[in-house]
Coordinates of C-alpha atoms in Angstrom, one line a residue:
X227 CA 104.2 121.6 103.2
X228 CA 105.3 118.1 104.2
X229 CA 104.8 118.7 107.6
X230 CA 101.3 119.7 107.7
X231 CA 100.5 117.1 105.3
X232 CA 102.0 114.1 107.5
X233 CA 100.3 115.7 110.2
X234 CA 96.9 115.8 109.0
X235 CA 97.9 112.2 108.2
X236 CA 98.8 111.2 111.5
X237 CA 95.8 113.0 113.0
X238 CA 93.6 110.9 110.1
X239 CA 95.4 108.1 111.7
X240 CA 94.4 108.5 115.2
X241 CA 91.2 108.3 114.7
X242 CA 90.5 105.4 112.9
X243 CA 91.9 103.7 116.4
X244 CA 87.9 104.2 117.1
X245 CA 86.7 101.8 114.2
X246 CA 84.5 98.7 115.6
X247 CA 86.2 95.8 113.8
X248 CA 83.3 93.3 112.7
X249 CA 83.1 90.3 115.4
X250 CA 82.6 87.5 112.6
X251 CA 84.3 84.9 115.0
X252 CA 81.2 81.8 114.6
X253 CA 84.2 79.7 113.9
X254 CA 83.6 78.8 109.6
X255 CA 85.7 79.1 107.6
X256 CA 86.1 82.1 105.2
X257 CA 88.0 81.7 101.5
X258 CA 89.0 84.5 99.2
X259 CA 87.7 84.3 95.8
X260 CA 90.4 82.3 93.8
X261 CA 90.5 79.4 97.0
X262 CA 86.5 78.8 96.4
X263 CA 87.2 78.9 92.5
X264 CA 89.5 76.1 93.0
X265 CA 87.7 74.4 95.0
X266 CA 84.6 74.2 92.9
X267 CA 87.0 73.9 89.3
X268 CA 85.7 77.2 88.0
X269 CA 86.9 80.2 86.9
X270 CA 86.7 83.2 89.0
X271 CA 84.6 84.8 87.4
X272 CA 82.3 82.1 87.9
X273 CA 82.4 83.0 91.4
X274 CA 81.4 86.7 90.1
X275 CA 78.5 84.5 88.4
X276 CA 77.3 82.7 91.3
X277 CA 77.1 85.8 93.7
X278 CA 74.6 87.1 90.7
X279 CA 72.4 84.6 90.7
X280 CA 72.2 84.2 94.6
X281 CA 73.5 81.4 94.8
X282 CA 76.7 82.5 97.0
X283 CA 76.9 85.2 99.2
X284 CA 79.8 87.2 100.1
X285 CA 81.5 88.7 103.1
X286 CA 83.0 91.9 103.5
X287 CA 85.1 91.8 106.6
X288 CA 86.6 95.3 106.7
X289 CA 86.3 95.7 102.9
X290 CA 87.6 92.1 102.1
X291 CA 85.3 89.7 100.3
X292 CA 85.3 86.4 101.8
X293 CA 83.3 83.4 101.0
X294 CA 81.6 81.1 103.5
X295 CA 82.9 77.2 103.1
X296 CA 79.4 75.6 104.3
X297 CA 77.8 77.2 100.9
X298 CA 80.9 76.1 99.0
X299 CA 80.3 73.0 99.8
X300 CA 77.0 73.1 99.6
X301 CA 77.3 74.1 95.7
X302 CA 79.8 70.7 95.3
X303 CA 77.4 68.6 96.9
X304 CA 74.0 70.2 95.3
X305 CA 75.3 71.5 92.1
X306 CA 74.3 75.6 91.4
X307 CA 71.2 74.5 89.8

């Protein structure tokens, strides 16, 4: 039973070679969730907060969730109002 199973397995495996990985290389900077909390002194939930309200977008990059620095930034300098 093993044996079929890590075949299927290595069958599954083989074909994700064929996945397009996302080209998000326009050279900003991405942060996970906890570096843009810290950066703005907030809670990351806050972050959760923000994405709500439209006020932050997020970026999956191969089911990751990035955030962009130039909004980040733009939240320090503007406020979220």
């Amino acid at each position: 039973m093993m044996w079929r199973y890590g075949k299927r397995r290595r069958s599954a495996m083989k074909s994700l070679g064929n996945v397009v990985q996302p080209k998000v290389d326009t050279g900003e900077k991405l942060l996970r969730k906890k570096e843009a909390a810290s950066l703005l002194g907030c809670s990351v939930r806050m972050i959760d907060r923000l994405v709500c309200l439209g006020k932050l977008t997020r970026v999956k990059i191969l089911g990751a969730v990035r955030y962009r620095l130039s909004e980040i930034q733009g939240l320090m300098e503007g406020g979220a109002s």
